[in-house]
mmCIF file with all atom_site columns, C-alpha atoms in Angstrom:
data_model
loop_
_atom_site.group_PDB
_atom_site.id
_atom_site.type_symbol
_atom_site.label_atom_id
_atom_site.label_alt_id
_atom_site.label_comp_id
_atom_site.label_asym_id
_atom_site.label_entity_id
_atom_site.label_seq_id
_atom_site.pdbx_PDB_ins_code
_atom_site.Cartn_x
_atom_site.Cartn_y
_atom_site.Cartn_z
_atom_site.occupancy
_atom_site.B_iso_or_equiv
_atom_site.pdbx_formal_charge
_atom_site.auth_seq_id
_atom_site.auth_comp_id
_atom_site.auth_asym_id
_atom_site.auth_atom_id
_atom_site.pdbx_PDB_model_num
ATOM 1   C CA . LEU A 1 1   ? -82.261  -38.111 69.151  1.00 0.00 ? 1   LEU A CA 1
ATOM 2   C CA . THR A 1 2   ? -81.105  -34.747 69.343  1.00 0.00 ? 2   THR A CA 1
ATOM 3   C CA . GLY A 1 3   ? -79.463  -32.468 72.083  1.00 0.00 ? 3   GLY A CA 1
ATOM 4   C CA . GLY A 1 4   ? -78.261  -29.000 72.647  1.00 0.00 ? 4   GLY A CA 1
ATOM 5   C CA . LEU A 1 5   ? -76.878  -26.761 75.612  1.00 0.00 ? 5   LEU A CA 1
ATOM 6   C CA . ARG A 1 6   ? -76.788  -23.207 75.425  1.00 0.00 ? 6   ARG A CA 1
ATOM 7   C CA . LEU A 1 7   ? -75.034  -20.712 77.761  1.00 0.00 ? 7   LEU A CA 1
ATOM 8   C CA . ASP A 1 8   ? -76.346  -17.239 78.375  1.00 0.00 ? 8   ASP A CA 1
ATOM 9   C CA . TYR A 1 9   ? -74.108  -14.571 79.999  1.00 0.00 ? 9   TYR A CA 1
ATOM 10  C CA . GLU A 1 10  ? -75.453  -10.900 80.119  1.00 0.00 ? 10  GLU A CA 1
ATOM 11  C CA . ARG A 1 11  ? -74.173  -7.833  82.077  1.00 0.00 ? 11  ARG A CA 1
ATOM 12  C CA . ASN A 1 12  ? -76.391  -4.797  82.581  1.00 0.00 ? 12  ASN A CA 1
ATOM 13  C CA . THR A 1 13  ? -74.834  -1.669  84.306  1.00 0.00 ? 13  THR A CA 1
ATOM 14  C CA . VAL A 1 14  ? -76.522  1.873   83.892  1.00 0.00 ? 14  VAL A CA 1
ATOM 15  C CA . ALA A 1 15  ? -75.893  5.103   85.600  1.00 0.00 ? 15  ALA A CA 1
ATOM 16  C CA . ILE A 1 16  ? -78.655  7.389   85.531  1.00 0.00 ? 16  ILE A CA 1
ATOM 17  C CA . GLU A 1 17  ? -78.544  10.907  86.551  1.00 0.00 ? 17  GLU A CA 1
ATOM 18  C CA . ARG A 1 18  ? -82.207  13.204  86.353  1.00 0.00 ? 18  ARG A CA 1
ATOM 19  C CA . SER A 1 19  ? -82.588  17.107  86.491  1.00 0.00 ? 19  SER A CA 1
ATOM 20  C CA . TYR A 1 20  ? -85.679  18.346  86.273  1.00 0.00 ? 20  TYR A CA 1
ATOM 21  C CA . ASN A 1 21  ? -87.296  22.031  86.449  1.00 0.00 ? 21  ASN A CA 1
ATOM 22  C CA . ARG A 1 22  ? -89.975  21.057  88.646  1.00 0.00 ? 22  ARG A CA 1
ATOM 23  C CA . THR A 1 23  ? -90.046  20.716  92.461  1.00 0.00 ? 23  THR A CA 1
ATOM 24  C CA . GLU A 1 24  ? -92.617  17.444  91.879  1.00 0.00 ? 24  GLU A CA 1
ATOM 25  C CA . PHE A 1 25  ? -89.547  15.660  90.261  1.00 0.00 ? 25  PHE A CA 1
ATOM 26  C CA . PRO A 1 26  ? -86.624  16.561  92.282  1.00 0.00 ? 26  PRO A CA 1
ATOM 27  C CA . ALA A 1 27  ? -82.871  15.464  90.260  1.00 0.00 ? 27  ALA A CA 1
ATOM 28  C CA . SER A 1 28  ? -82.253  12.144  91.583  1.00 0.00 ? 28  SER A CA 1
ATOM 29  C CA . GLY A 1 29  ? -79.547  9.347   89.910  1.00 0.00 ? 29  GLY A CA 1
ATOM 30  C CA . PHE A 1 30  ? -78.159  5.607   90.549  1.00 0.00 ? 30  PHE A CA 1
ATOM 31  C CA . GLN A 1 31  ? -75.699  3.471   89.471  1.00 0.00 ? 31  GLN A CA 1
ATOM 32  C CA . ASP A 1 32  ? -76.058  -0.503  89.212  1.00 0.00 ? 32  ASP A CA 1
ATOM 33  C CA . ALA A 1 33  ? -74.917  -3.275  87.675  1.00 0.00 ? 33  ALA A CA 1
ATOM 34  C CA . ALA A 1 34  ? -76.439  -6.634  87.215  1.00 0.00 ? 34  ALA A CA 1
ATOM 35  C CA . GLU A 1 35  ? -75.072  -10.276 85.898  1.00 0.00 ? 35  GLU A CA 1
ATOM 36  C CA . PHE A 1 36  ? -77.361  -13.026 84.702  1.00 0.00 ? 36  PHE A CA 1
ATOM 37  C CA . THR A 1 37  ? -76.318  -16.360 83.600  1.00 0.00 ? 37  THR A CA 1
ATOM 38  C CA . SER A 1 38  ? -77.773  -19.548 82.533  1.00 0.00 ? 38  SER A CA 1
ATOM 39  C CA . PHE A 1 39  ? -77.690  -22.532 81.073  1.00 0.00 ? 39  PHE A CA 1
ATOM 40  C CA . SER A 1 40  ? -80.829  -23.870 78.441  1.00 0.00 ? 40  SER A CA 1
ATOM 41  C CA . PRO A 1 41  ? -80.720  -27.459 77.649  1.00 0.00 ? 41  PRO A CA 1
ATOM 42  C CA . LYS A 1 42  ? -82.999  -29.145 74.946  1.00 0.00 ? 42  LYS A CA 1
ATOM 43  C CA . ALA A 1 43  ? -83.285  -32.767 73.821  1.00 0.00 ? 43  ALA A CA 1
ATOM 44  C CA . THR A 1 44  ? -85.745  -33.707 70.826  1.00 0.00 ? 44  THR A CA 1
ATOM 45  C CA . ILE A 1 45  ? -86.299  -36.963 70.154  1.00 0.00 ? 45  ILE A CA 1
ATOM 46  C CA . GLY A 1 46  ? -88.200  -38.307 66.688  1.00 0.00 ? 46  GLY A CA 1
ATOM 47  C CA . TYR A 1 47  ? -88.877  -41.676 65.198  1.00 0.00 ? 47  TYR A CA 1
ATOM 48  C CA . ASN A 1 48  ? -90.091  -42.682 61.681  1.00 0.00 ? 48  ASN A CA 1
ATOM 49  C CA . LEU A 1 49  ? -93.180  -44.530 62.491  1.00 0.00 ? 49  LEU A CA 1
ATOM 50  C CA . SER A 1 50  ? -93.423  -45.637 58.707  1.00 0.00 ? 50  SER A CA 1
ATOM 51  C CA . ASN A 1 51  ? -92.714  -44.289 55.223  1.00 0.00 ? 51  ASN A CA 1
ATOM 52  C CA . THR A 1 52  ? -95.431  -41.272 55.598  1.00 0.00 ? 52  THR A CA 1
ATOM 53  C CA . ALA A 1 53  ? -95.546  -40.351 59.738  1.00 0.00 ? 53  ALA A CA 1
ATOM 54  C CA . PHE A 1 54  ? -93.290  -39.037 61.646  1.00 0.00 ? 54  PHE A CA 1
ATOM 55  C CA . ALA A 1 55  ? -93.744  -38.939 65.811  1.00 0.00 ? 55  ALA A CA 1
ATOM 56  C CA . PHE A 1 56  ? -91.318  -36.623 67.683  1.00 0.00 ? 56  PHE A CA 1
ATOM 57  C CA . GLY A 1 57  ? -90.921  -35.222 71.011  1.00 0.00 ? 57  GLY A CA 1
ATOM 58  C CA . SER A 1 58  ? -88.987  -32.269 73.033  1.00 0.00 ? 58  SER A CA 1
ATOM 59  C CA . ILE A 1 59  ? -88.493  -30.493 76.338  1.00 0.00 ? 59  ILE A CA 1
ATOM 60  C CA . ALA A 1 60  ? -86.394  -27.505 76.270  1.00 0.00 ? 60  ALA A CA 1
ATOM 61  C CA . ARG A 1 61  ? -85.800  -25.144 78.904  1.00 0.00 ? 61  ARG A CA 1
ATOM 62  C CA . GLY A 1 62  ? -86.267  -21.555 78.161  1.00 0.00 ? 62  GLY A CA 1
ATOM 63  C CA . TYR A 1 63  ? -84.441  -18.142 79.563  1.00 0.00 ? 63  TYR A CA 1
ATOM 64  C CA . LYS A 1 64  ? -85.047  -14.597 79.401  1.00 0.00 ? 64  LYS A CA 1
ATOM 65  C CA . PRO A 1 65  ? -82.614  -12.637 81.403  1.00 0.00 ? 65  PRO A CA 1
ATOM 66  C CA . GLY A 1 66  ? -83.563  -10.038 84.165  1.00 0.00 ? 66  GLY A CA 1
ATOM 67  C CA . GLY A 1 67  ? -82.123  -6.381  83.989  1.00 0.00 ? 67  GLY A CA 1
ATOM 68  C CA . ILE A 1 68  ? -82.356  -2.690  85.589  1.00 0.00 ? 68  ILE A CA 1
ATOM 69  C CA . ASN A 1 69  ? -85.214  -0.869  84.568  1.00 0.00 ? 69  ASN A CA 1
ATOM 70  C CA . GLN A 1 70  ? -83.584  2.786   83.364  1.00 0.00 ? 70  GLN A CA 1
ATOM 71  C CA . PHE A 1 71  ? -87.016  4.832   83.566  1.00 0.00 ? 71  PHE A CA 1
ATOM 72  C CA . ILE A 1 72  ? -87.096  4.914   87.758  1.00 0.00 ? 72  ILE A CA 1
ATOM 73  C CA . LEU A 1 73  ? -86.345  6.960   90.228  1.00 0.00 ? 73  LEU A CA 1
ATOM 74  C CA . ASP A 1 74  ? -85.731  4.460   93.007  1.00 0.00 ? 74  ASP A CA 1
ATOM 75  C CA . LYS A 1 75  ? -82.608  2.234   92.684  1.00 0.00 ? 75  LYS A CA 1
ATOM 76  C CA . GLU A 1 76  ? -84.547  -0.533  95.137  1.00 0.00 ? 76  GLU A CA 1
ATOM 77  C CA . LYS A 1 77  ? -86.911  -0.657  92.663  1.00 0.00 ? 77  LYS A CA 1
ATOM 78  C CA . ALA A 1 78  ? -84.933  -0.460  89.405  1.00 0.00 ? 78  ALA A CA 1
ATOM 79  C CA . ARG A 1 79  ? -83.595  -4.052  88.972  1.00 0.00 ? 79  ARG A CA 1
ATOM 80  C CA . PHE A 1 80  ? -86.020  -7.752  87.592  1.00 0.00 ? 80  PHE A CA 1
ATOM 81  C CA . GLU A 1 81  ? -85.031  -10.986 87.808  1.00 0.00 ? 81  GLU A CA 1
ATOM 82  C CA . PRO A 1 82  ? -84.859  -13.674 85.093  1.00 0.00 ? 82  PRO A CA 1
ATOM 83  C CA . GLU A 1 83  ? -87.944  -15.243 83.459  1.00 0.00 ? 83  GLU A CA 1
ATOM 84  C CA . GLN A 1 84  ? -87.489  -18.811 82.707  1.00 0.00 ? 84  GLN A CA 1
ATOM 85  C CA . SER A 1 85  ? -90.027  -20.986 81.302  1.00 0.00 ? 85  SER A CA 1
ATOM 86  C CA . LEU A 1 86  ? -89.956  -25.285 80.535  1.00 0.00 ? 86  LEU A CA 1
ATOM 87  C CA . ASN A 1 87  ? -90.930  -26.334 77.640  1.00 0.00 ? 87  ASN A CA 1
ATOM 88  C CA . TYR A 1 88  ? -92.735  -30.100 76.481  1.00 0.00 ? 88  TYR A CA 1
ATOM 89  C CA . GLU A 1 89  ? -93.444  -30.655 73.484  1.00 0.00 ? 89  GLU A CA 1
ATOM 90  C CA . ILE A 1 90  ? -95.120  -34.028 70.973  1.00 0.00 ? 90  ILE A CA 1
ATOM 91  C CA . GLY A 1 91  ? -96.546  -34.465 67.869  1.00 0.00 ? 91  GLY A CA 1
ATOM 92  C CA . ILE A 1 92  ? -96.927  -36.493 64.866  1.00 0.00 ? 92  ILE A CA 1
ATOM 93  C CA . LYS A 1 93  ? -96.263  -35.535 61.304  1.00 0.00 ? 93  LYS A CA 1
ATOM 94  C CA . SER A 1 94  ? -97.713  -37.311 58.346  1.00 0.00 ? 94  SER A CA 1
ATOM 95  C CA . THR A 1 95  ? -98.226  -37.171 54.389  1.00 0.00 ? 95  THR A CA 1
ATOM 96  C CA . ILE A 1 96  ? -100.226 -39.577 52.962  1.00 0.00 ? 96  ILE A CA 1
ATOM 97  C CA . LEU A 1 97  ? -102.585 -40.496 49.789  1.00 0.00 ? 97  LEU A CA 1
ATOM 98  C CA . GLU A 1 98  ? -99.544  -40.311 47.277  1.00 0.00 ? 98  GLU A CA 1
ATOM 99  C CA . ASN A 1 99  ? -98.116  -36.890 49.220  1.00 0.00 ? 99  ASN A CA 1
ATOM 100 C CA . THR A 1 100 ? -101.428 -34.834 48.302  1.00 0.00 ? 100 THR A CA 1
ATOM 101 C CA . LEU A 1 101 ? -102.821 -34.786 52.066  1.00 0.00 ? 101 LEU A CA 1
ATOM 102 C CA . LYS A 1 102 ? -100.674 -33.541 54.930  1.00 0.00 ? 102 LYS A CA 1
ATOM 103 C CA . LEU A 1 103 ? -102.010 -33.894 58.264  1.00 0.00 ? 103 LEU A CA 1
ATOM 104 C CA . ASN A 1 104 ? -99.561  -32.344 61.221  1.00 0.00 ? 104 ASN A CA 1
ATOM 105 C CA . LEU A 1 105 ? -100.993 -32.672 64.907  1.00 0.00 ? 105 LEU A CA 1
ATOM 106 C CA . THR A 1 106 ? -98.717  -31.278 67.831  1.00 0.00 ? 106 THR A CA 1
ATOM 107 C CA . GLY A 1 107 ? -99.925  -30.570 71.806  1.00 0.00 ? 107 GLY A CA 1
ATOM 108 C CA . PHE A 1 108 ? -97.685  -28.416 74.163  1.00 0.00 ? 108 PHE A CA 1
ATOM 109 C CA . TYR A 1 109 ? -96.973  -27.936 77.997  1.00 0.00 ? 109 TYR A CA 1
ATOM 110 C CA . THR A 1 110 ? -95.209  -24.453 78.641  1.00 0.00 ? 110 THR A CA 1
ATOM 111 C CA . SER A 1 111 ? -94.218  -23.369 82.729  1.00 0.00 ? 111 SER A CA 1
ATOM 112 C CA . TYR A 1 112 ? -93.058  -19.973 83.209  1.00 0.00 ? 112 TYR A CA 1
ATOM 113 C CA . THR A 1 113 ? -91.426  -18.616 86.440  1.00 0.00 ? 113 THR A CA 1
ATOM 114 C CA . GLY A 1 114 ? -90.053  -15.419 87.445  1.00 0.00 ? 114 GLY A CA 1
ATOM 115 C CA . GLN A 1 115 ? -92.357  -14.348 84.487  1.00 0.00 ? 115 GLN A CA 1
ATOM 116 C CA . GLN A 1 116 ? -91.972  -10.749 83.571  1.00 0.00 ? 116 GLN A CA 1
ATOM 117 C CA . ILE A 1 117 ? -94.258  -7.993  82.080  1.00 0.00 ? 117 ILE A CA 1
ATOM 118 C CA . PHE A 1 118 ? -94.174  -3.986  81.637  1.00 0.00 ? 118 PHE A CA 1
ATOM 119 C CA . THR A 1 119 ? -96.015  -2.457  84.446  1.00 0.00 ? 119 THR A CA 1
ATOM 120 C CA . LEU A 1 120 ? -96.223  0.407   86.939  1.00 0.00 ? 120 LEU A CA 1
ATOM 121 C CA . LEU A 1 121 ? -93.431  0.450   89.120  1.00 0.00 ? 121 LEU A CA 1
ATOM 122 C CA . ASP A 1 122 ? -93.946  3.889   91.062  1.00 0.00 ? 122 ASP A CA 1
ATOM 123 C CA . LEU A 1 123 ? -97.051  5.753   91.093  1.00 0.00 ? 123 LEU A CA 1
ATOM 124 C CA . SER A 1 124 ? -95.326  8.570   92.715  1.00 0.00 ? 124 SER A CA 1
ATOM 125 C CA . SER A 1 125 ? -93.262  9.357   89.496  1.00 0.00 ? 125 SER A CA 1
ATOM 126 C CA . PHE A 1 126 ? -95.516  7.549   87.120  1.00 0.00 ? 126 PHE A CA 1
ATOM 127 C CA . ALA A 1 127 ? -92.054  5.003   86.338  1.00 0.00 ? 127 ALA A CA 1
ATOM 128 C CA . PHE A 1 128 ? -93.245  2.135   83.814  1.00 0.00 ? 128 PHE A CA 1
ATOM 129 C CA . GLY A 1 129 ? -90.875  -0.466  83.353  1.00 0.00 ? 129 GLY A CA 1
ATOM 130 C CA . ILE A 1 130 ? -90.519  -4.540  83.742  1.00 0.00 ? 130 ILE A CA 1
ATOM 131 C CA . ASP A 1 131 ? -91.255  -6.370  86.552  1.00 0.00 ? 131 ASP A CA 1
ATOM 132 C CA . ASN A 1 132 ? -91.286  -10.360 87.947  1.00 0.00 ? 132 ASN A CA 1
ATOM 133 C CA . VAL A 1 133 ? -94.818  -10.718 88.411  1.00 0.00 ? 133 VAL A CA 1
ATOM 134 C CA . GLY A 1 134 ? -95.587  -14.632 89.385  1.00 0.00 ? 134 GLY A CA 1
ATOM 135 C CA . GLU A 1 135 ? -95.832  -17.764 87.444  1.00 0.00 ? 135 GLU A CA 1
ATOM 136 C CA . SER A 1 136 ? -98.083  -19.013 84.360  1.00 0.00 ? 136 SER A CA 1
ATOM 137 C CA . LYS A 1 137 ? -98.769  -22.603 82.430  1.00 0.00 ? 137 LYS A CA 1
ATOM 138 C CA . ILE A 1 138 ? -99.886  -22.666 78.526  1.00 0.00 ? 138 ILE A CA 1
ATOM 139 C CA . PHE A 1 139 ? -101.392 -25.881 77.258  1.00 0.00 ? 139 PHE A CA 1
ATOM 140 C CA . GLY A 1 140 ? -102.358 -25.581 73.479  1.00 0.00 ? 140 GLY A CA 1
ATOM 141 C CA . LEU A 1 141 ? -102.951 -27.717 70.241  1.00 0.00 ? 141 LEU A CA 1
ATOM 142 C CA . GLU A 1 142 ? -102.284 -27.147 66.967  1.00 0.00 ? 142 GLU A CA 1
ATOM 143 C CA . PHE A 1 143 ? -103.428 -28.875 63.983  1.00 0.00 ? 143 PHE A CA 1
ATOM 144 C CA . GLU A 1 144 ? -102.493 -28.094 60.112  1.00 0.00 ? 144 GLU A CA 1
ATOM 145 C CA . GLY A 1 145 ? -103.879 -29.938 57.076  1.00 0.00 ? 145 GLY A CA 1
ATOM 146 C CA . LYS A 1 146 ? -103.254 -28.998 53.468  1.00 0.00 ? 146 LYS A CA 1
ATOM 147 C CA . ALA A 1 147 ? -104.722 -31.124 50.779  1.00 0.00 ? 147 ALA A CA 1
ATOM 148 C CA . ILE A 1 148 ? -103.202 -30.929 47.077  1.00 0.00 ? 148 ILE A CA 1
ATOM 149 C CA . LEU A 1 149 ? -106.738 -31.201 45.127  1.00 0.00 ? 149 LEU A CA 1
ATOM 150 C CA . SER A 1 150 ? -104.870 -30.258 41.367  1.00 0.00 ? 150 SER A CA 1
ATOM 151 C CA . LYS A 1 151 ? -101.845 -28.562 39.982  1.00 0.00 ? 151 LYS A CA 1
ATOM 152 C CA . ARG A 1 152 ? -103.144 -25.285 40.912  1.00 0.00 ? 152 ARG A CA 1
ATOM 153 C CA . LEU A 1 153 ? -105.235 -25.573 43.770  1.00 0.00 ? 153 LEU A CA 1
ATOM 154 C CA . ASN A 1 154 ? -104.523 -26.203 47.172  1.00 0.00 ? 154 ASN A CA 1
ATOM 155 C CA . LEU A 1 155 ? -106.650 -26.505 50.627  1.00 0.00 ? 155 LEU A CA 1
ATOM 156 C CA . GLY A 1 156 ? -105.051 -25.894 53.767  1.00 0.00 ? 156 GLY A CA 1
ATOM 157 C CA . ILE A 1 157 ? -106.666 -25.674 57.150  1.00 0.00 ? 157 ILE A CA 1
ATOM 158 C CA . ASN A 1 158 ? -105.164 -24.112 60.766  1.00 0.00 ? 158 ASN A CA 1
ATOM 159 C CA . LEU A 1 159 ? -106.771 -24.562 64.150  1.00 0.00 ? 159 LEU A CA 1
ATOM 160 C CA . GLY A 1 160 ? -105.310 -23.764 67.041  1.00 0.00 ? 160 GLY A CA 1
ATOM 161 C CA . TYR A 1 161 ? -105.887 -23.949 71.163  1.00 0.00 ? 161 TYR A CA 1
ATOM 162 C CA . LEU A 1 162 ? -104.554 -22.331 73.795  1.00 0.00 ? 162 LEU A CA 1
ATOM 163 C CA . ASN A 1 163 ? -105.189 -21.981 77.468  1.00 0.00 ? 163 ASN A CA 1
ATOM 164 C CA . ALA A 1 164 ? -103.507 -19.783 79.344  1.00 0.00 ? 164 ALA A CA 1
ATOM 165 C CA . LYS A 1 165 ? -103.563 -19.737 83.246  1.00 0.00 ? 165 LYS A CA 1
ATOM 166 C CA . ILE A 1 166 ? -101.657 -17.559 85.702  1.00 0.00 ? 166 ILE A CA 1
ATOM 167 C CA . SER A 1 167 ? -101.246 -19.444 89.020  1.00 0.00 ? 167 SER A CA 1
ATOM 168 C CA . LYS A 1 168 ? -98.893  -17.566 91.196  1.00 0.00 ? 168 LYS A CA 1
ATOM 169 C CA . TYR A 1 169 ? -99.529  -13.538 90.611  1.00 0.00 ? 169 TYR A CA 1
ATOM 170 C CA . ASN A 1 170 ? -97.571  -10.957 92.711  1.00 0.00 ? 170 ASN A CA 1
ATOM 171 C CA . GLU A 1 171 ? -100.698 -7.915  92.405  1.00 0.00 ? 171 GLU A CA 1
ATOM 172 C CA . PHE A 1 172 ? -99.515  -4.511  93.252  1.00 0.00 ? 172 PHE A CA 1
ATOM 173 C CA . ILE A 1 173 ? -101.050 -2.524  96.089  1.00 0.00 ? 173 ILE A CA 1
ATOM 174 C CA . VAL A 1 174 ? -100.959 1.018   95.535  1.00 0.00 ? 174 VAL A CA 1
ATOM 175 C CA . ASN A 1 175 ? -100.842 3.623   98.819  1.00 0.00 ? 175 ASN A CA 1
ATOM 176 C CA . PRO A 1 176 ? -103.064 6.271   98.099  1.00 0.00 ? 176 PRO A CA 1
ATOM 177 C CA . VAL A 1 177 ? -101.190 8.959   100.475 1.00 0.00 ? 177 VAL A CA 1
ATOM 178 C CA . ASP A 1 178 ? -98.006  8.592   99.684  1.00 0.00 ? 178 ASP A CA 1
ATOM 179 C CA . GLY A 1 179 ? -97.670  6.552   96.338  1.00 0.00 ? 179 GLY A CA 1
ATOM 180 C CA . SER A 1 180 ? -95.382  3.722   97.084  1.00 0.00 ? 180 SER A CA 1
ATOM 181 C CA . ILE A 1 181 ? -96.342  0.322   95.807  1.00 0.00 ? 181 ILE A CA 1
ATOM 182 C CA . ARG A 1 182 ? -96.077  -3.119  97.613  1.00 0.00 ? 182 ARG A CA 1
ATOM 183 C CA . SER A 1 183 ? -96.386  -6.807  96.012  1.00 0.00 ? 183 SER A CA 1
ATOM 184 C CA . VAL A 1 184 ? -99.123  -9.355  97.082  1.00 0.00 ? 184 VAL A CA 1
ATOM 185 C CA . ASP A 1 185 ? -99.217  -12.734 96.443  1.00 0.00 ? 185 ASP A CA 1
ATOM 186 C CA . ARG A 1 186 ? -101.998 -14.209 94.855  1.00 0.00 ? 186 ARG A CA 1
ATOM 187 C CA . SER A 1 187 ? -101.557 -17.498 94.345  1.00 0.00 ? 187 SER A CA 1
#
């Protein structure tokens, strides 16, 4: 049984000032600061089923801090929130036939909230940056096999299956008149 705890602390400070030679892009600027703190626990359990097989399982919380986009003119649209994940994993590892055949199988499930993506933030200034767009869930299986056929010849195979689904999505609707963008929840 193994456990762990990670503490993340991040502070972002920006002071942005822009000056342009064109009237379409007037001079602008802002200052902002953001602080993000998170505890990320992890627990893993493993058990030797025999001399040739090992089973394991784990649960872990992941964290990606928020921040402030620096390439946007509007302070209200610059900040984005943290992304968090919860990951479950189970599997078995085995070595059989006098250590000449290795077979591993792992399954995992990950749930994301506050998912961050790089997207268009402001059409009027054509500014791109990071924003929180919703939630997603990912399920997958991985298989690994390796056979030692001779001293100079090994045969290996790796197979994977991944099923990802966005369960909540904040769609961005652009107003063609003024270029403003608003978020609409598409759960």
